[in-house]
Amino acid sequence: MFKEFAKGLSITLKHLMPGNCTTIQYPKQKMQVSPRFRGLHRLIPAQDREKCVACYLCPTVCPAKCITVVAAENEAGEKYPEVFEIDLLRCIFCGYCVEACPKEAIEMTDAYELANFTREDFGFDKQRLLKS
Ligand code: SF4
Ligand code: SF4
């Protein structure tokens, strides 16, 4: 009995040692995420506009149907997304939108602190997605 108790205690003490701790002092300490982590989306800018050409592939492939794209044409006759919105409350962070994009115009960042106060705060429009 004492032997098992000592064994359990030694395991607990081992995890208290620096370097062996499995928890972090959040929010003072931030979690290190994997390079493959799928966090908040980002629309990638290219020179004077976004890389997105409003091809509708990402809203088509999105299983949660949370991407809204409205295409328009600029003076040069190039297609661009007049509206590009993601409803994060419905997004399941599957990354299909990133995989489907033929222009590599959308990526997922390591941002995971996405808590907010109102439903509207979870609607990410083009301007917010370009800045994220
Ligand atoms: S990560 Fe998945 S659910 Fe979220 S917007 Fe992209 S395709 Fe849709
Ligand atoms: S798949 Fe890429 S280019 Fe097409 S609408 Fe989505 S972000 Fe834009």
GROMACS .gro file of N, CA and C and ligand atoms in nm:
model
  412
    1MET      N    1   0.084  -0.121   0.000
    1MET     CA    2   0.000   0.000   0.000
    1MET      C    3   0.087   0.126   0.000
    2PHE      N    4   0.185   0.129   0.096
    2PHE     CA    5   0.273   0.246   0.104
    2PHE      C    6   0.357   0.260  -0.023
    3LYS      N    7   0.394   0.143  -0.077
    3LYS     CA    8   0.477   0.143  -0.198
    3LYS      C    9   0.403   0.213  -0.314
    4GLU      N   10   0.274   0.178  -0.332
    4GLU     CA   11   0.193   0.238  -0.439
    4GLU      C   12   0.176   0.388  -0.416
    5PHE      N   13   0.155   0.422  -0.287
    5PHE     CA   14   0.137   0.564  -0.253
    5PHE      C   15   0.263   0.642  -0.289
    6ALA      N   16   0.379   0.588  -0.252
    6ALA     CA   17   0.508   0.655  -0.280
    6ALA      C   18   0.531   0.666  -0.432
    7LYS      N   19   0.492   0.561  -0.501
    7LYS     CA   20   0.510   0.560  -0.647
    7LYS      C   21   0.425   0.671  -0.711
    8GLY      N   22   0.298   0.680  -0.669
    8GLY     CA   23   0.208   0.783  -0.722
    8GLY      C   24   0.258   0.922  -0.690
    9LEU      N   25   0.305   0.938  -0.566
    9LEU     CA   26   0.355   1.069  -0.523
    9LEU      C   27   0.479   1.108  -0.602
   10SER      N   28   0.565   1.012  -0.629
   10SER     CA   29   0.688   1.044  -0.705
   10SER      C   30   0.653   1.088  -0.848
   11ILE      N   31   0.549   1.027  -0.905
   11ILE     CA   32   0.506   1.069  -1.039
   11ILE      C   33   0.454   1.213  -1.034
   12THR      N   34   0.374   1.241  -0.932
   12THR     CA   35   0.320   1.377  -0.918
   12THR      C   36   0.433   1.478  -0.901
   13LEU      N   37   0.531   1.445  -0.815
   13LEU     CA   38   0.642   1.537  -0.790
   13LEU      C   39   0.728   1.556  -0.915
   14LYS      N   40   0.740   1.449  -0.991
   14LYS     CA   41   0.819   1.458  -1.115
   14LYS      C   42   0.757   1.563  -1.209
   15HIS      N   43   0.625   1.567  -1.212
   15HIS     CA   44   0.558   1.662  -1.301
   15HIS      C   45   0.561   1.805  -1.249
   16LEU      N   46   0.604   1.823  -1.126
   16LEU     CA   47   0.617   1.959  -1.073
   16LEU      C   48   0.752   2.019  -1.110
   17MET      N   49   0.844   1.936  -1.154
   17MET     CA   50   0.978   1.985  -1.191
   17MET      C   51   0.972   2.071  -1.317
   18PRO      N   52   1.056   2.174  -1.323
   18PRO     CA   53   1.057   2.256  -1.444
   18PRO      C   54   1.087   2.172  -1.568
   19GLY      N   55   1.014   2.196  -1.674
   19GLY     CA   56   1.035   2.120  -1.797
   19GLY      C   57   0.945   1.998  -1.808
   20ASN      N   58   0.890   1.953  -1.694
   20ASN     CA   59   0.803   1.834  -1.696
   20ASN      C   60   0.655   1.869  -1.681
   21CYS      N   61   0.628   1.997  -1.666
   21CYS     CA   62   0.492   2.041  -1.641
   21CYS      C   63   0.407   2.030  -1.769
   22THR      N   64   0.288   1.977  -1.758
   22THR     CA   65   0.205   1.959  -1.877
   22THR      C   66   0.102   2.071  -1.892
   23THR      N   67   0.096   2.160  -1.794
   23THR     CA   68   0.002   2.273  -1.805
   23THR      C   69   0.082   2.401  -1.821
   24ILE      N   70   0.014   2.509  -1.865
   24ILE     CA   71   0.082   2.639  -1.877
   24ILE      C   72   0.006   2.743  -1.796
   25GLN      N   73   0.075   2.851  -1.763
   25GLN     CA   74   0.014   2.956  -1.682
   25GLN      C   75  -0.061   3.053  -1.773
   26TYR      N   76  -0.166   3.004  -1.838
   26TYR     CA   77  -0.246   3.087  -1.928
   26TYR      C   78  -0.330   3.183  -1.844
   27PRO      N   79  -0.349   3.308  -1.881
   27PRO     CA   80  -0.310   3.373  -2.006
   27PRO      C   81  -0.172   3.439  -2.004
   28LYS      N   82  -0.101   3.433  -1.889
   28LYS     CA   83   0.033   3.495  -1.888
   28LYS      C   84   0.123   3.425  -1.988
   29GLN      N   85   0.112   3.296  -1.994
   29GLN     CA   86   0.192   3.215  -2.086
   29GLN      C   87   0.103   3.171  -2.202
   30LYS      N   88   0.151   3.182  -2.323
   30LYS     CA   89   0.070   3.141  -2.439
   30LYS      C   90   0.109   3.001  -2.484
   31MET      N   91   0.008   2.931  -2.536
   31MET     CA   92   0.032   2.794  -2.581
   31MET      C   93   0.110   2.795  -2.714
   32GLN      N   94   0.208   2.708  -2.725
   32GLN     CA   95   0.280   2.691  -2.852
   32GLN      C   96   0.200   2.595  -2.937
   33VAL      N   97   0.152   2.643  -3.052
   33VAL     CA   98   0.071   2.554  -3.135
   33VAL      C   99   0.156   2.491  -3.245
   34SER      N  100   0.106   2.381  -3.297
   34SER     CA  101   0.176   2.310  -3.403
   34SER      C  102   0.173   2.393  -3.532
   35PRO      N  103   0.271   2.380  -3.619
   35PRO     CA  104   0.267   2.453  -3.746
   35PRO      C  105   0.143   2.416  -3.829
   36ARG      N  106   0.083   2.300  -3.802
   36ARG     CA  107  -0.035   2.259  -3.877
   36ARG      C  108  -0.164   2.302  -3.810
   37PHE      N  109  -0.153   2.380  -3.703
   37PHE     CA  110  -0.272   2.424  -3.629
   37PHE      C  111  -0.365   2.504  -3.719
   38ARG      N  112  -0.496   2.481  -3.705
   38ARG     CA  113  -0.593   2.553  -3.786
   38ARG      C  114  -0.669   2.651  -3.698
   39GLY      N  115  -0.624   2.775  -3.700
   39GLY     CA  116  -0.690   2.880  -3.621
   39GLY      C  117  -0.768   2.974  -3.712
   40LEU      N  118  -0.772   3.100  -3.671
   40LEU     CA  119  -0.849   3.200  -3.747
   40LEU      C  120  -0.798   3.211  -3.892
   41HIS      N  121  -0.889   3.229  -3.984
   41HIS     CA  122  -0.854   3.242  -4.125
   41HIS      C  123  -0.790   3.378  -4.153
   42ARG      N  124  -0.716   3.383  -4.262
   42ARG     CA  125  -0.659   3.510  -4.308
   42ARG      C  126  -0.668   3.512  -4.459
   43LEU      N  127  -0.717   3.623  -4.513
   43LEU     CA  128  -0.714   3.642  -4.658
   43LEU      C  129  -0.578   3.703  -4.691
   44ILE      N  130  -0.512   3.648  -4.788
   44ILE     CA  131  -0.375   3.694  -4.818
   44ILE      C  132  -0.380   3.808  -4.920
   45PRO      N  133  -0.318   3.919  -4.885
   45PRO     CA  134  -0.318   4.032  -4.978
   45PRO      C  135  -0.213   4.014  -5.087
   46ALA      N  136  -0.238   4.076  -5.203
   46ALA     CA  137  -0.138   4.074  -5.311
   46ALA      C  138  -0.133   4.214  -5.372
   47GLN      N  139  -0.021   4.283  -5.355
   47GLN     CA  140  -0.003   4.421  -5.400
   47GLN      C  141  -0.120   4.510  -5.358
   48ASP      N  142  -0.201   4.556  -5.455
   48ASP     CA  143  -0.304   4.654  -5.420
   48ASP      C  144  -0.440   4.591  -5.390
   49ARG      N  145  -0.449   4.458  -5.388
   49ARG     CA  146  -0.577   4.394  -5.363
   49ARG      C  147  -0.553   4.259  -5.295
   50GLU      N  148  -0.663   4.186  -5.271
   50GLU     CA  149  -0.649   4.053  -5.213
   50GLU      C  150  -0.621   3.952  -5.325
   51LYS      N  151  -0.560   3.839  -5.288
   51LYS     CA  152  -0.529   3.737  -5.390
   51LYS      C  153  -0.655   3.667  -5.441
   52CYS      N  154  -0.759   3.667  -5.361
   52CYS     CA  155  -0.883   3.596  -5.393
   52CYS      C  156  -0.944   3.648  -5.524
   53VAL      N  157  -0.988   3.555  -5.608
   53VAL     CA  158  -1.051   3.593  -5.735
   53VAL      C  159  -1.200   3.555  -5.737
   54ALA      N  160  -1.254   3.535  -5.619
   54ALA     CA  161  -1.398   3.507  -5.604
   54ALA      C  162  -1.445   3.393  -5.694
   55CYS      N  163  -1.374   3.281  -5.686
   55CYS     CA  164  -1.408   3.167  -5.773
   55CYS      C  165  -1.519   3.080  -5.715
   56TYR      N  166  -1.554   3.104  -5.589
   56TYR     CA  167  -1.662   3.030  -5.520
   56TYR      C  168  -1.627   2.887  -5.483
   57LEU      N  169  -1.501   2.848  -5.497
   57LEU     CA  170  -1.467   2.709  -5.459
   57LEU      C  171  -1.476   2.689  -5.307
   58CYS      N  172  -1.427   2.788  -5.232
   58CYS     CA  173  -1.429   2.767  -5.086
   58CYS      C  174  -1.571   2.763  -5.028
   59PRO      N  175  -1.664   2.852  -5.069
   59PRO     CA  176  -1.800   2.836  -5.016
   59PRO      C  177  -1.866   2.707  -5.063
   60THR      N  178  -1.826   2.658  -5.180
   60THR     CA  179  -1.885   2.534  -5.231
   60THR      C  180  -1.840   2.414  -5.148
   61VAL      N  181  -1.711   2.412  -5.114
   61VAL     CA  182  -1.655   2.296  -5.044
   61VAL      C  183  -1.682   2.301  -4.892
   62CYS      N  184  -1.711   2.418  -4.841
   62CYS     CA  185  -1.726   2.435  -4.695
   62CYS      C  186  -1.842   2.348  -4.642
   63PRO      N  187  -1.813   2.252  -4.553
   63PRO     CA  188  -1.920   2.165  -4.504
   63PRO      C  189  -2.017   2.237  -4.412
   64ALA      N  190  -1.972   2.346  -4.350
   64ALA     CA  191  -2.059   2.419  -4.257
   64ALA      C  192  -2.136   2.530  -4.326
   65LYS      N  193  -2.107   2.550  -4.454
   65LYS     CA  194  -2.174   2.657  -4.532
   65LYS      C  195  -2.166   2.791  -4.459
   66CYS      N  196  -2.047   2.825  -4.414
   66CYS     CA  197  -2.034   2.949  -4.337
   66CYS      C  198  -1.954   3.056  -4.411
   67ILE      N  199  -1.923   3.031  -4.539
   67ILE     CA  200  -1.851   3.134  -4.616
   67ILE      C  201  -1.948   3.198  -4.715
   68THR      N  202  -1.949   3.330  -4.717
   68THR     CA  203  -2.031   3.404  -4.813
   68THR      C  204  -1.939   3.483  -4.905
   69VAL      N  205  -1.950   3.458  -5.034
   69VAL     CA  206  -1.869   3.533  -5.132
   69VAL      C  207  -1.965   3.596  -5.233
   70VAL      N  208  -1.941   3.723  -5.260
   70VAL     CA  209  -2.013   3.790  -5.370
   70VAL      C  210  -1.907   3.846  -5.463
   71ALA      N  211  -1.909   3.799  -5.587
   71ALA     CA  212  -1.806   3.839  -5.683
   71ALA      C  213  -1.841   3.970  -5.751
   72ALA      N  214  -1.738   4.045  -5.788
   72ALA     CA  215  -1.755   4.167  -5.867
   72ALA      C  216  -1.635   4.178  -5.960
   73GLU      N  217  -1.640   4.274  -6.050
   73GLU     CA  218  -1.529   4.294  -6.144
   73GLU      C  219  -1.474   4.434  -6.129
   74ASN      N  220  -1.343   4.448  -6.127
   74ASN     CA  221  -1.286   4.583  -6.117
   74ASN      C  222  -1.267   4.644  -6.256
   75GLU      N  223  -1.209   4.764  -6.262
   75GLU     CA  224  -1.194   4.837  -6.389
   75GLU      C  225  -1.109   4.758  -6.489
   76ALA      N  226  -1.015   4.681  -6.434
   76ALA     CA  227  -0.926   4.602  -6.522
   76ALA      C  228  -0.993   4.472  -6.569
   77GLY      N  229  -1.118   4.453  -6.531
   77GLY     CA  230  -1.190   4.331  -6.571
   77GLY      C  231  -1.154   4.209  -6.489
   78GLU      N  232  -1.088   4.231  -6.373
   78GLU     CA  233  -1.051   4.119  -6.286
   78GLU      C  234  -1.161   4.093  -6.184
   79LYS      N  235  -1.185   3.966  -6.158
   79LYS     CA  236  -1.285   3.932  -6.056
   79LYS      C  237  -1.224   3.947  -5.917
   80TYR      N  238  -1.302   3.998  -5.826
   80TYR     CA  239  -1.258   4.009  -5.687
   80TYR      C  240  -1.380   3.990  -5.596
   81PRO      N  241  -1.358   3.956  -5.469
   81PRO     CA  242  -1.473   3.938  -5.381
   81PRO      C  243  -1.521   4.072  -5.324
   82GLU      N  244  -1.635   4.116  -5.372
   82GLU     CA  245  -1.692   4.240  -5.316
   82GLU      C  246  -1.730   4.213  -5.170
   83VAL      N  247  -1.781   4.093  -5.149
   83VAL     CA  248  -1.813   4.048  -5.012
   83VAL      C  249  -1.741   3.917  -4.989
   84PHE      N  250  -1.672   3.907  -4.879
   84PHE     CA  251  -1.613   3.778  -4.837
   84PHE      C  252  -1.631   3.771  -4.686
   85GLU      N  253  -1.715   3.682  -4.641
   85GLU     CA  254  -1.744   3.674  -4.498
   85GLU      C  255  -1.737   3.530  -4.449
   86ILE      N  256  -1.687   3.515  -4.329
   86ILE     CA  257  -1.689   3.383  -4.264
   86ILE      C  258  -1.759   3.396  -4.130
   87ASP      N  259  -1.858   3.311  -4.108
   87ASP     CA  260  -1.928   3.308  -3.980
   87ASP      C  261  -1.856   3.207  -3.891
   88LEU      N  262  -1.775   3.259  -3.801
   88LEU     CA  263  -1.693   3.170  -3.717
   88LEU      C  264  -1.776   3.085  -3.621
   89LEU      N  265  -1.898   3.127  -3.594
   89LEU     CA  266  -1.982   3.047  -3.504
   89LEU      C  267  -2.023   2.916  -3.569
   90ARG      N  268  -2.020   2.912  -3.700
   90ARG     CA  269  -2.056   2.788  -3.769
   90ARG      C  270  -1.935   2.710  -3.818
   91CYS      N  271  -1.823   2.777  -3.834
   91CYS     CA  272  -1.701   2.714  -3.886
   91CYS      C  273  -1.657   2.599  -3.795
   92ILE      N  274  -1.615   2.490  -3.856
   92ILE     CA  275  -1.566   2.375  -3.776
   92ILE      C  276  -1.413   2.361  -3.791
   93PHE      N  277  -1.350   2.460  -3.851
   93PHE     CA  278  -1.204   2.466  -3.863
   93PHE      C  279  -1.145   2.341  -3.929
   94CYS      N  280  -1.211   2.297  -4.033
   94CYS     CA  281  -1.167   2.175  -4.103
   94CYS      C  282  -1.053   2.205  -4.201
   95GLY      N  283  -1.044   2.328  -4.247
   95GLY     CA  284  -0.936   2.365  -4.340
   95GLY      C  285  -0.965   2.332  -4.487
   96TYR      N  286  -1.084   2.285  -4.517
   96TYR     CA  287  -1.117   2.252  -4.657
   96TYR      C  288  -1.109   2.375  -4.746
   97CYS      N  289  -1.148   2.490  -4.694
   97CYS     CA  290  -1.145   2.613  -4.774
   97CYS      C  291  -1.002   2.643  -4.820
   98VAL      N  292  -0.906   2.621  -4.731
   98VAL     CA  293  -0.765   2.646  -4.764
   98VAL      C  294  -0.719   2.547  -4.871
   99GLU      N  295  -0.756   2.421  -4.852
   99GLU     CA  296  -0.715   2.317  -4.949
   99GLU      C  297  -0.776   2.339  -5.086
  100ALA      N  298  -0.899   2.389  -5.090
  100ALA     CA  299  -0.970   2.403  -5.218
  100ALA      C  300  -0.924   2.523  -5.298
  101CYS      N  301  -0.867   2.622  -5.232
  101CYS     CA  302  -0.837   2.749  -5.301
  101CYS      C  303  -0.729   2.732  -5.409
  102PRO      N  304  -0.760   2.764  -5.534
  102PRO     CA  305  -0.661   2.747  -5.641
  102PRO      C  306  -0.558   2.859  -5.643
  103LYS      N  307  -0.583   2.966  -5.571
  103LYS     CA  308  -0.494   3.084  -5.572
  103LYS      C  309  -0.412   3.096  -5.443
  104GLU      N  310  -0.426   3.002  -5.354
  104GLU     CA  311  -0.362   3.011  -5.221
  104GLU      C  312  -0.390   3.147  -5.159
  105ALA      N  313  -0.516   3.186  -5.167
  105ALA     CA  314  -0.556   3.319  -5.124
  105ALA      C  315  -0.606   3.321  -4.981
  106ILE      N  316  -0.622   3.203  -4.922
  106ILE     CA  317  -0.673   3.197  -4.784
  106ILE      C  318  -0.588   3.098  -4.706
  107GLU      N  319  -0.559   3.134  -4.580
  107GLU     CA  320  -0.483   3.042  -4.496
  107GLU      C  321  -0.541   3.045  -4.356
  108MET      N  322  -0.496   2.952  -4.273
  108MET     CA  323  -0.541   2.951  -4.135
  108MET      C  324  -0.422   2.984  -4.046
  109THR      N  325  -0.442   3.081  -3.959
  109THR     CA  326  -0.333   3.130  -3.875
  109THR      C  327  -0.326   3.051  -3.744
  110ASP      N  328  -0.233   3.090  -3.658
  110ASP     CA  329  -0.224   3.022  -3.528
  110ASP      C  330  -0.307   3.093  -3.420
  111ALA      N  331  -0.395   3.184  -3.461
  111ALA     CA  332  -0.475   3.258  -3.363
  111ALA      C  333  -0.585   3.168  -3.307
  112TYR      N  334  -0.583   3.150  -3.176
  112TYR     CA  335  -0.683   3.063  -3.114
  112TYR      C  336  -0.765   3.133  -3.007
  113GLU      N  337  -0.730   3.257  -2.976
  113GLU     CA  338  -0.806   3.329  -2.874
  113GLU      C  339  -0.922   3.401  -2.942
  114LEU      N  340  -1.030   3.329  -2.965
  114LEU     CA  341  -1.139   3.381  -3.048
  114LEU      C  342  -1.265   3.411  -2.968
  115ALA      N  343  -1.256   3.408  -2.836
  115ALA     CA  344  -1.374   3.437  -2.754
  115ALA      C  345  -1.419   3.581  -2.776
  116ASN      N  346  -1.549   3.603  -2.772
  116ASN     CA  347  -1.600   3.738  -2.791
  116ASN      C  348  -1.734   3.754  -2.720
  117PHE      N  349  -1.794   3.872  -2.732
  117PHE     CA  350  -1.912   3.901  -2.651
  117PHE      C  351  -2.045   3.892  -2.725
  118THR      N  352  -2.047   3.928  -2.853
  118THR     CA  353  -2.175   3.927  -2.926
  118THR      C  354  -2.164   3.836  -3.048
  119ARG      N  355  -2.278   3.795  -3.099
  119ARG     CA  356  -2.280   3.710  -3.218
  119ARG      C  357  -2.215   3.782  -3.335
  120GLU      N  358  -2.238   3.913  -3.345
  120GLU     CA  359  -2.185   3.992  -3.457
  120GLU      C  360  -2.032   3.988  -3.460
  121ASP      N  361  -1.971   3.979  -3.341
  121ASP     CA  362  -1.824   3.978  -3.334
  121ASP      C  363  -1.763   3.855  -3.401
  122PHE      N  364  -1.844   3.754  -3.424
  122PHE     CA  365  -1.792   3.632  -3.487
  122PHE      C  366  -1.810   3.630  -3.639
  123GLY      N  367  -1.868   3.737  -3.693
  123GLY     CA  368  -1.879   3.750  -3.838
  123GLY      C  369  -1.756   3.821  -3.890
  124PHE      N  370  -1.670   3.751  -3.958
  124PHE     CA  371  -1.545   3.811  -4.007
  124PHE      C  372  -1.562   3.851  -4.153
  125ASP      N  373  -1.561   3.982  -4.178
  125ASP     CA  374  -1.574   4.029  -4.316
  125ASP      C  375  -1.436   4.041  -4.381
  126LYS      N  376  -1.434   4.087  -4.505
  126LYS     CA  377  -1.309   4.091  -4.581
  126LYS      C  378  -1.201   4.174  -4.511
  127GLN      N  379  -1.238   4.289  -4.461
  127GLN     CA  380  -1.138   4.376  -4.397
  127GLN      C  381  -1.076   4.309  -4.275
  128ARG      N  382  -1.160   4.245  -4.194
  128ARG     CA  383  -1.108   4.177  -4.075
  128ARG      C  384  -1.021   4.058  -4.114
  129LEU      N  385  -1.062   3.987  -4.219
  129LEU     CA  386  -0.985   3.869  -4.260
  129LEU      C  387  -0.853   3.907  -4.323
  130LEU      N  388  -0.847   4.025  -4.385
  130LEU     CA  389  -0.719   4.070  -4.442
  130LEU      C  390  -0.622   4.112  -4.333
  131LYS      N  391  -0.677   4.156  -4.219
  131LYS     CA  392  -0.592   4.203  -4.109
  131LYS      C  393  -0.553   4.092  -4.013
  132SER      N  394  -0.623   3.980  -4.015
  132SER     CA  395  -0.601   3.878  -3.911
  132SER      C  396  -0.470   3.803  -3.931
  133SF4     S1  397  -1.243   2.579  -4.206
  133SF4    FE1  398  -1.398   2.438  -4.291
  133SF4     S2  399  -1.589   2.500  -4.193
  133SF4    FE2  400  -1.443   2.667  -4.161
  133SF4     S3  401  -1.479   2.810  -4.329
  133SF4    FE3  402  -1.316   2.670  -4.397
  133SF4     S4  403  -1.422   2.503  -4.503
  133SF4    FE4  404  -1.576   2.613  -4.384
  134SF4     S1  405  -1.129   2.942  -5.318
  134SF4    FE1  406  -0.973   3.103  -5.298
  134SF4     S2  407  -0.995   3.232  -5.479
  134SF4    FE2  408  -1.180   3.105  -5.464
  134SF4     S3  409  -1.329   3.232  -5.352
  134SF4    FE3  410  -1.223   3.107  -5.200
  134SF4     S4  411  -1.048   3.231  -5.129
  134SF4    FE4  412  -1.124   3.321  -5.320
   0.00000   0.00000   0.00000
